[in-house]
Amino acid sequence: MLKRFTIAAFLLMLFATGFTKSDPFTSAWLKWDAGDYTSSLEEMIAILDGPDSGLYFEDIARLTGELYRVDDIATNGSNPVFSPDNRHFAWQESGESGGVINIARVTSEGIEHLHSIAGSDFRFSPDGKYGIFFRTVITPRMMELQQEFTEAREHRNFELMRQIRSNQLYEQALNTTLHRFDLETGLEAEIPAGGLMFRNPIFGADGTLWFAGADPDRPQQSDIYMMKLSGQHPEKITAAAGYFDNPLPVPGTPMVLYTSSPVSTFPVAPGTERHRYDTALSVVLHHLQNGEIARREGQNPVISRDGSRVAFLSSSGGNNRILSAGISEPALAADTLVAVTDPIQNPALSPDGSKLAYMVRSGISWNISLVNTETGEHDRLTNDIQHELFPHFLDENRVLAMMGESRHRRSHIYDVNTKDFYRMLHNNTIRTVSMEYEWEPSADGNYLLVVAQRDGNTINPDRGVYLVRIGHKISKEDLRSLLEKNLADERALHAKAHAMFEPIRDEVQAAVDDVNMSRMYRYQKAMYDFGSKHITQPGNHKAIEYIYETLKSFGYEPELQWFNPSPDIETANVIATLKGTTHPEVVYILSSHFDSVPLSPGADDNTSGTAVLLEAARILAQNPQPATIIFASLTAEESGLLGAREFTRRAEETGLWAMGVINNDMMGWTRHHRLDNTIRFSNYGIRDVQHSASILFSDLITYDSRYYRNTDAHVFFDVYGDVIGGIGSYPILGNPNYHQPTDRLETINHNLLREVAKSATASLMMLANAPSKITGLETVPQDRNSWRISWNASPENDIDHYLVRYTGQNGDDITVQARNTNITVRDVAEDSPIAVKAVNSRGIEGWDWTVPD
């Protein structure tokens, strides 16, 4: 009876959610969820071509990319801002002589660029006709400080860096002025402020400008100022001694809200001791007509858009609280809406003040909760195990919030009533991760400006600016075109994988079949039981000994690279070398760090990488490859990448050069049932090797991001150049246990780690069997359409020929063979890229094309 009820309930659930056997979208969704993107895309295209396209259009668009129209605004920008009337927006770009503010208007057809002005931090007036911005004059002293900061950073002198940064901020504040800009005439003028330093300028609904100001000669005081922009000088409204900041004029009232702090929020002159008042951090409500002032202990005040309600954070008696009050008289008779022991942040009020959203960290991750400000009724808006952050009401029923950690946050819209949510910005490709960094919604909630790297390339510092037209859906034709492109890309990726591995497929399959999850668990359990492996903890030396003995048991003769990060600390890398059978002088590295942060056992960060390294080393120990493979288990990553620095220092001393590096870091956690992981790479050829290895020899579902910063891979990149690959959760999955005591063994998905070990082993074998990347490529023009090309001979001793690729004048891709290391090619199209790779006697092509620098 119980069994029958369970099945019936399950079928009812499927029917209620639309997931039935006859539902074509369910079939496509299940294949998408399993990582069978080719079949899924084929089925979704068929749906769009069929009679039910309207029924499933939104589901398909949200699953595969963007539902709403997105405008590309700029290839590099920051600080996006909308005008209160929703018509204009601005963003900032870097120019040769400093920041450049761009101002544009949204039209139904696209974007109309209006002005570009030198400055930063533009703010629009309420009517959108003018705005204010900062302009900083770069002084010789500022340039000196920047050079000092760069030198301190190179020497990793963090205390000196903090001191110089403080001096930089003060010098910048002294040389920054506030300006007015007229959007109609394009004229600008400096706002007279009597030598004040500025913070947090904001317009009131009537066009009055408010800001916090400080006299550099009076470091014991900062005040709130107001002024009209019609030639009036600033009027100070605070009279008491103290540090006042963050003015918030209350719409529709003669009141302003601001904060009072015991210490200054402004930079102070070098060598000046910061004054401190014996007062608590407070929220102040100031009535401008009768002078009445109400003060409550608290911080981070917010006001509803209609000016009816204020809310702010407070803490007392071990409770973290959110207080809220209706604004009718300046009494701040606030009620406690939230009182918890968990951390809370970022209160946000709905436009009419009837709802309050806030972040609360219960357990390992931040989520967003709701409170009805009239009834006090509580509700939970988000429930993902990843962090959900920074709520902002677009209107009474929709909240904009971000999901993930700082290196990979994604904007979502949540429905207050149904709790449904969907992602706002994708990059419309399946495999490449899109990172978002800044968000600015319009006041009416119909537009969203996002600063993002949609191409997944975090090595390039440029971040694009995009306008999401919320409610303006893409067309069915555009969606179908997107699916067709992704389908073609997936088919090409699979074809490349089969062609790449065909000469050694059986050998690789036999090796990955030997990957054993039970063995990998034993590695992890042993390492986990050592507790923290930080260089200051006993677990570090225990891990060194365990890794050494384990590698030795596989038949290696490991090397211990002992060194002293500080006079009283000794630690070591553990290195095992599998000598190549054909060209041992060609070297590849598989690396991962084994240390953890002081308070964490580091099950994911990075015992997971250690387990993968040990299993790959075990499998290949009795199966050497043509090239040499070094297994580098590195210490002190969490202390400044010190183990990797020691490894490369010794390698340079001995003349060891790596043709490629796979560095794995954190790949054992997943927020759901899928076997997802990210290829973190600098080199696109190694990325494709890893995608191919994952597709053919594992159940891993791989994505990619051009990313290596703040990991051991960064050290290898600086020494060996653009030859880096690897796998890690970041920047896509965002393990909330990252650097926490909760990074425990029971949070690891051991099926996922097994598949990573298969992918890593297959990738290493491909790299070690294929010709390495060509070096020394030179191209010399012979005449208008001919080039003489030469390069260094590949170091492998089994090279059969070379391939040279370019574009002909008719637009066709041309590939020719060369038996020697030079060739003349003709009929080359103007600006055609020329690329070279080697092919060995077994028909294996080099893993990456080389193009001229």
Short mmCIF file of C-alpha atoms in Angstrom, two decimals, residues 45 64 105 163 183 217 240 264 287 360 370 411 566 597 607 655 673 680 714 728 730 742 761 782 793-794 799:
data_model
loop_
_atom_site.label_atom_id
_atom_site.label_comp_id
_atom_site.label_asym_id
_atom_site.label_seq_id
_atom_site.Cartn_x
_atom_site.Cartn_y
_atom_site.Cartn_z
CA ILE A 45 15.13 23.02 -31.62
CA THR A 64 19.96 27.73 -22.32
CA ARG A 105 20.08 57.28 -23.36
CA GLN A 163 50.02 52.43 5.18
CA LEU A 183 23.12 66.99 -20.09
CA ASP A 217 42.56 71.02 8.84
CA ALA A 240 27.30 68.80 17.31
CA SER A 264 36.20 59.32 10.98
CA HIS A 287 14.10 67.58 11.06
CA VAL A 360 20.97 36.08 7.13
CA LEU A 370 11.44 38.55 4.21
CA SER A 411 22.07 38.05 -10.84
CA SER A 566 59.96 31.93 8.24
CA VAL A 597 43.98 27.32 6.16
CA THR A 607 42.74 17.32 -0.02
CA GLY A 655 67.21 24.14 -15.85
CA HIS A 673 23.53 15.85 -8.04
CA ARG A 680 40.54 26.79 -15.12
CA HIS A 714 49.64 31.89 -11.16
CA GLY A 728 38.54 23.45 -9.75
CA TYR A 730 35.80 28.03 -8.66
CA THR A 742 32.99 23.09 7.81
CA THR A 761 44.82 11.04 -16.03
CA GLN A 782 58.03 38.33 -48.92
CA ALA A 793 62.27 22.36 -34.12
CA SER A 794 60.03 20.52 -31.67
CA ILE A 799 58.05 14.46 -35.16
#
